[in-house]
Every structure is written in C-alpha cells, then in structure tokens.
Amino acid sequence: MLDALTVAVGVAALALASWCGLAAYRDQPTKDWHFIGMAVVTVLAVAQLVVGIVQLARGEEPDQGTAIFLSYLIGSALAVPAAGFLSLAERTRWGSATVAAGAVVLAVLEVRLHDIWGG
C-alpha cells in the first residue's frame, strides 16, 4: 500500500469527523458542504481501493492474508458513503453525528489496513 495515500485518507477522515462533530455539537444537520467533504474523502478511499487491487493484481501479498485485506479495503471505501446515506434519513444533529462516527471508523480502518499490509 502507499503509505502517503493511507495517511491522506486517515487525516481527511479525521478532519471530516471533527467538522461534522462540530456541526452535531452546534445542533446542525448535515449540509451540502458536508456532502462535498464526504465526496472528497470517498474519492480518496476509492483511490486507495484501486491502488490496493492493482497491487494485488501485480502479485504483491499482504502479510495477514488477501481475504481480510480485501474486506477491510472494501469496507473503508463504503464507510463514509454509508454514513452519508444514513444522515440523509436523519435530518437532525444526529445525522451529523452519524457522519462523524463513520469518518472515525474510516480512520481506524486505515490504521488496520496499514497493519494488515505489513506496515
């Protein structure tokens, strides 16, 4: 895995988590600009998904197994979009809190992906 991309996804996810957490603290639902932030984080996570699949196709192997690596990789690409869709159903402060929680989950998944690959 590319360490720089893993760090970029993790930092972007934590920035989104703090931004949406602040919105939840202020009793605000997710707004359009929050969805733009979610899109940016999702694009980074999908880029990491593509890089991971390409590396597997080139014959590189993760230290802890391909199946678990792929499951974490796919889960990390879906964490923020899933939270975003849930926040659409809950148009209160809890929608923002859901996105913040999803972004924290993504940051944790990034750390785990780094460990699985052999970082």
mmCIF file of N, CA, C and O in Angstrom, residues 30-95:
data_model
loop_
_atom_site.group_PDB
_atom_site.id
_atom_site.type_symbol
_atom_site.label_atom_id
_atom_site.label_comp_id
_atom_site.label_asym_id
_atom_site.label_seq_id
_atom_site.Cartn_x
_atom_site.Cartn_y
_atom_site.Cartn_z
ATOM 1 N N THR A 30 -26.521 17.667 8.628
ATOM 2 C CA THR A 30 -25.532 17.724 7.554
ATOM 3 C C THR A 30 -26.041 18.663 6.461
ATOM 4 O O THR A 30 -27.215 18.653 6.112
ATOM 5 N N LYS A 31 -25.145 19.474 5.966
ATOM 6 C CA LYS A 31 -25.467 20.449 4.913
ATOM 7 C C LYS A 31 -24.782 20.012 3.623
ATOM 8 O O LYS A 31 -24.037 19.046 3.586
ATOM 9 N N ASP A 32 -25.024 20.779 2.564
ATOM 10 C CA ASP A 32 -24.438 20.441 1.262
ATOM 11 C C ASP A 32 -22.926 20.409 1.325
ATOM 12 O O ASP A 32 -22.287 19.540 0.720
ATOM 13 N N TRP A 33 -22.306 21.338 2.028
ATOM 14 C CA TRP A 33 -20.842 21.371 2.074
ATOM 15 C C TRP A 33 -20.280 20.184 2.843
ATOM 16 O O TRP A 33 -19.166 19.758 2.582
ATOM 17 N N HIS A 34 -21.040 19.625 3.757
ATOM 18 C CA HIS A 34 -20.604 18.392 4.414
ATOM 19 C C HIS A 34 -20.566 17.246 3.410
ATOM 20 O O HIS A 34 -19.664 16.405 3.451
ATOM 21 N N PHE A 35 -21.556 17.223 2.509
ATOM 22 C CA PHE A 35 -21.578 16.173 1.496
ATOM 23 C C PHE A 35 -20.428 16.331 0.510
ATOM 24 O O PHE A 35 -19.912 15.344 -0.010
ATOM 25 N N ILE A 36 -20.002 17.554 0.250
ATOM 26 C CA ILE A 36 -18.817 17.771 -0.587
ATOM 27 C C ILE A 36 -17.585 17.204 0.117
ATOM 28 O O ILE A 36 -16.748 16.543 -0.503
ATOM 29 N N GLY A 37 -17.473 17.449 1.420
ATOM 30 C CA GLY A 37 -16.373 16.869 2.190
ATOM 31 C C GLY A 37 -16.411 15.350 2.190
ATOM 32 O O GLY A 37 -15.367 14.684 2.061
ATOM 33 N N MET A 38 -17.613 14.783 2.301
ATOM 34 C CA MET A 38 -17.742 13.331 2.243
ATOM 35 C C MET A 38 -17.316 12.804 0.880
ATOM 36 O O MET A 38 -16.689 11.741 0.783
ATOM 37 N N ALA A 39 -17.635 13.556 -0.174
ATOM 38 C CA ALA A 39 -17.242 13.134 -1.524
ATOM 39 C C ALA A 39 -15.728 13.125 -1.679
ATOM 40 O O ALA A 39 -15.160 12.203 -2.281
ATOM 41 N N VAL A 40 -15.064 14.127 -1.118
ATOM 42 C CA VAL A 40 -13.600 14.184 -1.202
ATOM 43 C C VAL A 40 -12.977 12.992 -0.472
ATOM 44 O O VAL A 40 -12.087 12.318 -1.007
ATOM 45 N N VAL A 41 -13.461 12.717 0.718
ATOM 46 C CA VAL A 41 -12.928 11.583 1.486
ATOM 47 C C VAL A 41 -13.228 10.268 0.771
ATOM 48 O O VAL A 41 -12.377 9.374 0.705
ATOM 49 N N THR A 42 -14.407 10.158 0.186
ATOM 50 C CA THR A 42 -14.773 8.940 -0.540
ATOM 51 C C THR A 42 -13.900 8.738 -1.771
ATOM 52 O O THR A 42 -13.482 7.611 -2.077
ATOM 53 N N VAL A 43 -13.594 9.827 -2.488
ATOM 54 C CA VAL A 43 -12.715 9.713 -3.657
ATOM 55 C C VAL A 43 -11.337 9.214 -3.235
ATOM 56 O O VAL A 43 -10.738 8.354 -3.906
ATOM 57 N N LEU A 44 -10.823 9.711 -2.121
ATOM 58 C CA LEU A 44 -9.534 9.227 -1.622
ATOM 59 C C LEU A 44 -9.603 7.740 -1.256
ATOM 60 O O LEU A 44 -8.685 6.975 -1.556
ATOM 61 N N ALA A 45 -10.693 7.337 -0.613
ATOM 62 C CA ALA A 45 -10.834 5.934 -0.225
ATOM 63 C C ALA A 45 -10.985 5.030 -1.444
ATOM 64 O O ALA A 45 -10.433 3.917 -1.472
ATOM 65 N N VAL A 46 -11.685 5.491 -2.469
ATOM 66 C CA VAL A 46 -11.825 4.695 -3.698
ATOM 67 C C VAL A 46 -10.486 4.617 -4.428
ATOM 68 O O VAL A 46 -10.138 3.575 -4.999
ATOM 69 N N ALA A 47 -9.720 5.709 -4.401
ATOM 70 C CA ALA A 47 -8.377 5.670 -4.998
ATOM 71 C C ALA A 47 -7.519 4.632 -4.286
ATOM 72 O O ALA A 47 -6.763 3.888 -4.932
ATOM 73 N N GLN A 48 -7.653 4.556 -2.973
ATOM 74 C CA GLN A 48 -6.902 3.549 -2.229
ATOM 75 C C GLN A 48 -7.386 2.141 -2.581
ATOM 76 O O GLN A 48 -6.574 1.217 -2.679
ATOM 77 N N LEU A 49 -8.677 1.989 -2.787
ATOM 78 C CA LEU A 49 -9.215 0.700 -3.210
ATOM 79 C C LEU A 49 -8.605 0.271 -4.543
ATOM 80 O O LEU A 49 -8.164 -0.872 -4.702
ATOM 81 N N VAL A 50 -8.535 1.197 -5.480
ATOM 82 C CA VAL A 50 -7.962 0.897 -6.797
ATOM 83 C C VAL A 50 -6.477 0.541 -6.668
ATOM 84 O O VAL A 50 -6.006 -0.435 -7.255
ATOM 85 N N VAL A 51 -5.741 1.313 -5.880
ATOM 86 C CA VAL A 51 -4.311 1.033 -5.692
ATOM 87 C C VAL A 51 -4.118 -0.339 -5.053
ATOM 88 O O VAL A 51 -3.247 -1.112 -5.464
ATOM 89 N N GLY A 52 -4.942 -0.658 -4.060
ATOM 90 C CA GLY A 52 -4.825 -1.959 -3.409
ATOM 91 C C GLY A 52 -5.113 -3.115 -4.351
ATOM 92 O O GLY A 52 -4.405 -4.119 -4.351
ATOM 93 N N ILE A 53 -6.130 -2.970 -5.185
ATOM 94 C CA ILE A 53 -6.458 -4.024 -6.135
ATOM 95 C C ILE A 53 -5.357 -4.169 -7.183
ATOM 96 O O ILE A 53 -4.992 -5.289 -7.564
ATOM 97 N N VAL A 54 -4.813 -3.051 -7.635
ATOM 98 C CA VAL A 54 -3.716 -3.105 -8.611
ATOM 99 C C VAL A 54 -2.499 -3.798 -8.008
ATOM 100 O O VAL A 54 -1.853 -4.620 -8.667
ATOM 101 N N GLN A 55 -2.186 -3.486 -6.771
ATOM 102 C CA GLN A 55 -1.039 -4.140 -6.140
ATOM 103 C C GLN A 55 -1.266 -5.641 -5.973
ATOM 104 O O GLN A 55 -0.347 -6.431 -6.139
ATOM 105 N N LEU A 56 -2.489 -6.027 -5.647
ATOM 106 C CA LEU A 56 -2.785 -7.457 -5.561
ATOM 107 C C LEU A 56 -2.685 -8.115 -6.932
ATOM 108 O O LEU A 56 -2.181 -9.240 -7.051
ATOM 109 N N ALA A 57 -3.137 -7.422 -7.970
ATOM 110 C CA ALA A 57 -3.066 -7.970 -9.325
ATOM 111 C C ALA A 57 -1.625 -8.111 -9.804
ATOM 112 O O ALA A 57 -1.323 -8.982 -10.621
ATOM 113 N N ARG A 58 -0.741 -7.264 -9.296
ATOM 114 C CA ARG A 58 0.676 -7.340 -9.666
ATOM 115 C C ARG A 58 1.408 -8.446 -8.924
ATOM 116 O O ARG A 58 2.595 -8.666 -9.149
ATOM 117 N N GLY A 59 0.728 -9.110 -8.009
ATOM 118 C CA GLY A 59 1.339 -10.231 -7.308
ATOM 119 C C GLY A 59 1.833 -9.919 -5.911
ATOM 120 O O GLY A 59 2.386 -10.794 -5.256
ATOM 121 N N GLU A 60 1.664 -8.704 -5.444
ATOM 122 C CA GLU A 60 2.074 -8.372 -4.084
ATOM 123 C C GLU A 60 1.060 -8.954 -3.106
ATOM 124 O O GLU A 60 -0.128 -9.015 -3.387
ATOM 125 N N GLU A 61 1.539 -9.382 -1.964
ATOM 126 C CA GLU A 61 0.686 -10.041 -0.981
ATOM 127 C C GLU A 61 0.718 -9.300 0.350
ATOM 128 O O GLU A 61 1.788 -8.929 0.829
ATOM 129 N N PRO A 62 -0.435 -9.100 0.975
ATOM 130 C CA PRO A 62 -0.447 -8.547 2.325
ATOM 131 C C PRO A 62 0.062 -9.576 3.331
ATOM 132 O O PRO A 62 -0.056 -10.790 3.099
ATOM 133 N N ASP A 63 0.618 -9.099 4.433
ATOM 134 C CA ASP A 63 1.186 -10.004 5.430
ATOM 135 C C ASP A 63 0.136 -10.885 6.101
ATOM 136 O O ASP A 63 0.416 -12.020 6.452
ATOM 137 N N GLN A 64 -1.077 -10.355 6.289
ATOM 138 C CA GLN A 64 -2.083 -11.076 7.066
ATOM 139 C C GLN A 64 -3.178 -11.703 6.222
ATOM 140 O O GLN A 64 -4.231 -12.057 6.742
ATOM 141 N N GLY A 65 -2.981 -11.835 4.920
ATOM 142 C CA GLY A 65 -3.953 -12.533 4.097
ATOM 143 C C GLY A 65 -4.730 -11.619 3.169
ATOM 144 O O GLY A 65 -5.092 -10.506 3.532
ATOM 145 N N THR A 66 -4.984 -12.133 1.990
ATOM 146 C CA THR A 66 -5.656 -11.346 0.961
ATOM 147 C C THR A 66 -7.128 -11.128 1.267
ATOM 148 O O THR A 66 -7.658 -10.043 1.040
ATOM 149 N N ALA A 67 -7.806 -12.142 1.795
ATOM 150 C CA ALA A 67 -9.250 -12.016 2.043
ATOM 151 C C ALA A 67 -9.552 -10.933 3.074
ATOM 152 O O ALA A 67 -10.446 -10.104 2.870
ATOM 153 N N ILE A 68 -8.809 -10.936 4.156
ATOM 154 C CA ILE A 68 -9.063 -9.917 5.181
ATOM 155 C C ILE A 68 -8.658 -8.535 4.687
ATOM 156 O O ILE A 68 -9.313 -7.537 4.982
ATOM 157 N N PHE A 69 -7.604 -8.471 3.894
ATOM 158 C CA PHE A 69 -7.190 -7.196 3.324
ATOM 159 C C PHE A 69 -8.271 -6.637 2.409
ATOM 160 O O PHE A 69 -8.628 -5.450 2.497
ATOM 161 N N LEU A 70 -8.809 -7.471 1.539
ATOM 162 C CA LEU A 70 -9.867 -7.011 0.633
ATOM 163 C C LEU A 70 -11.121 -6.593 1.387
ATOM 164 O O LEU A 70 -11.770 -5.608 1.024
ATOM 165 N N SER A 71 -11.469 -7.317 2.438
ATOM 166 C CA SER A 71 -12.665 -6.949 3.197
ATOM 167 C C SER A 71 -12.487 -5.597 3.884
ATOM 168 O O SER A 71 -13.409 -4.772 3.885
ATOM 169 N N TYR A 72 -11.335 -5.351 4.447
ATOM 170 C CA TYR A 72 -11.076 -4.050 5.053
ATOM 171 C C TYR A 72 -11.010 -2.955 3.998
ATOM 172 O O TYR A 72 -11.464 -1.834 4.218
ATOM 173 N N LEU A 73 -10.435 -3.251 2.854
ATOM 174 C CA LEU A 73 -10.313 -2.273 1.776
ATOM 175 C C LEU A 73 -11.681 -1.863 1.245
ATOM 176 O O LEU A 73 -11.965 -0.670 1.066
ATOM 177 N N ILE A 74 -12.550 -2.836 1.027
ATOM 178 C CA ILE A 74 -13.900 -2.541 0.553
ATOM 179 C C ILE A 74 -14.706 -1.825 1.639
ATOM 180 O O ILE A 74 -15.435 -0.868 1.370
ATOM 181 N N GLY A 75 -14.553 -2.267 2.865
ATOM 182 C CA GLY A 75 -15.246 -1.602 3.976
ATOM 183 C C GLY A 75 -14.824 -0.156 4.145
ATOM 184 O O GLY A 75 -15.648 0.715 4.433
ATOM 185 N N SER A 76 -13.544 0.122 3.937
ATOM 186 C CA SER A 76 -13.083 1.504 4.068
ATOM 187 C C SER A 76 -13.627 2.384 2.954
ATOM 188 O O SER A 76 -13.898 3.562 3.156
ATOM 189 N N ALA A 77 -13.832 1.816 1.770
ATOM 190 C CA ALA A 77 -14.396 2.600 0.669
ATOM 191 C C ALA A 77 -15.884 2.864 0.879
ATOM 192 O O ALA A 77 -16.417 3.835 0.337
ATOM 193 N N LEU A 78 -16.559 2.037 1.670
ATOM 194 C CA LEU A 78 -18.004 2.179 1.868
ATOM 195 C C LEU A 78 -18.398 2.844 3.177
ATOM 196 O O LEU A 78 -19.578 3.170 3.364
ATOM 197 N N ALA A 79 -17.462 3.083 4.082
ATOM 198 C CA ALA A 79 -17.804 3.595 5.416
ATOM 199 C C ALA A 79 -18.443 4.983 5.360
ATOM 200 O O ALA A 79 -19.517 5.207 5.931
ATOM 201 N N VAL A 80 -17.809 5.913 4.672
ATOM 202 C CA VAL A 80 -18.332 7.283 4.639
ATOM 203 C C VAL A 80 -19.594 7.394 3.779
ATOM 204 O O VAL A 80 -20.550 8.057 4.196
ATOM 205 N N PRO A 81 -19.660 6.754 2.593
ATOM 206 C CA PRO A 81 -20.916 6.834 1.849
ATOM 207 C C PRO A 81 -22.111 6.253 2.613
ATOM 208 O O PRO A 81 -23.213 6.797 2.556
ATOM 209 N N ALA A 82 -21.896 5.168 3.332
ATOM 210 C CA ALA A 82 -22.982 4.586 4.122
ATOM 211 C C ALA A 82 -23.441 5.555 5.206
ATOM 212 O O ALA A 82 -24.653 5.741 5.416
ATOM 213 N N ALA A 83 -22.498 6.189 5.876
ATOM 214 C CA ALA A 83 -22.865 7.171 6.898
ATOM 215 C C ALA A 83 -23.571 8.371 6.274
ATOM 216 O O ALA A 83 -24.506 8.933 6.864
ATOM 217 N N GLY A 84 -23.143 8.760 5.082
ATOM 218 C CA GLY A 84 -23.797 9.875 4.393
ATOM 219 C C GLY A 84 -25.238 9.572 4.050
ATOM 220 O O GLY A 84 -26.121 10.426 4.218
ATOM 221 N N PHE A 85 -25.498 8.357 3.563
ATOM 222 C CA PHE A 85 -26.877 7.980 3.264
ATOM 223 C C PHE A 85 -27.728 7.907 4.528
ATOM 224 O O PHE A 85 -28.897 8.299 4.521
ATOM 225 N N LEU A 86 -27.150 7.427 5.604
ATOM 226 C CA LEU A 86 -27.894 7.404 6.863
ATOM 227 C C LEU A 86 -28.192 8.808 7.362
ATOM 228 O O LEU A 86 -29.242 9.058 7.953
ATOM 229 N N SER A 87 -27.273 9.745 7.117
ATOM 230 C CA SER A 87 -27.510 11.117 7.575
ATOM 231 C C SER A 87 -28.613 11.790 6.770
ATOM 232 O O SER A 87 -29.238 12.735 7.252
ATOM 233 N N LEU A 88 -28.860 11.327 5.555
ATOM 234 C CA LEU A 88 -29.985 11.861 4.772
ATOM 235 C C LEU A 88 -31.326 11.473 5.390
ATOM 236 O O LEU A 88 -32.295 12.227 5.300
ATOM 237 N N ALA A 89 -31.366 10.309 6.002
ATOM 238 C CA ALA A 89 -32.599 9.859 6.644
ATOM 239 C C ALA A 89 -32.839 10.576 7.964
ATOM 240 O O ALA A 89 -33.982 10.716 8.398
ATOM 241 N N GLU A 90 -31.795 11.033 8.598
ATOM 242 C CA GLU A 90 -31.885 11.701 9.901
ATOM 243 C C GLU A 90 -31.429 13.145 9.746
ATOM 244 O O GLU A 90 -30.243 13.439 9.853
ATOM 245 N N ARG A 91 -32.345 14.037 9.482
ATOM 246 C CA ARG A 91 -32.006 15.434 9.207
ATOM 247 C C ARG A 91 -31.994 16.263 10.493
ATOM 248 O O ARG A 91 -32.565 17.347 10.551
ATOM 249 N N THR A 92 -31.349 15.737 11.516
ATOM 250 C CA THR A 92 -31.134 16.466 12.761
ATOM 251 C C THR A 92 -29.641 16.435 13.067
ATOM 252 O O THR A 92 -28.838 16.024 12.240
ATOM 253 N N ARG A 93 -29.304 16.857 14.267
ATOM 254 C CA ARG A 93 -27.898 16.821 14.664
ATOM 255 C C ARG A 93 -27.335 15.405 14.635
ATOM 256 O O ARG A 93 -26.139 15.206 14.480
ATOM 257 N N TRP A 94 -28.203 14.418 14.772
ATOM 258 C CA TRP A 94 -27.736 13.037 14.807
ATOM 259 C C TRP A 94 -27.272 12.564 13.439
ATOM 260 O O TRP A 94 -26.476 11.630 13.348
ATOM 261 N N GLY A 95 -27.732 13.202 12.386
ATOM 262 C CA GLY A 95 -27.195 12.908 11.064
ATOM 263 C C GLY A 95 -25.738 13.316 10.968
ATOM 264 O O GLY A 95 -24.900 12.587 10.431
#
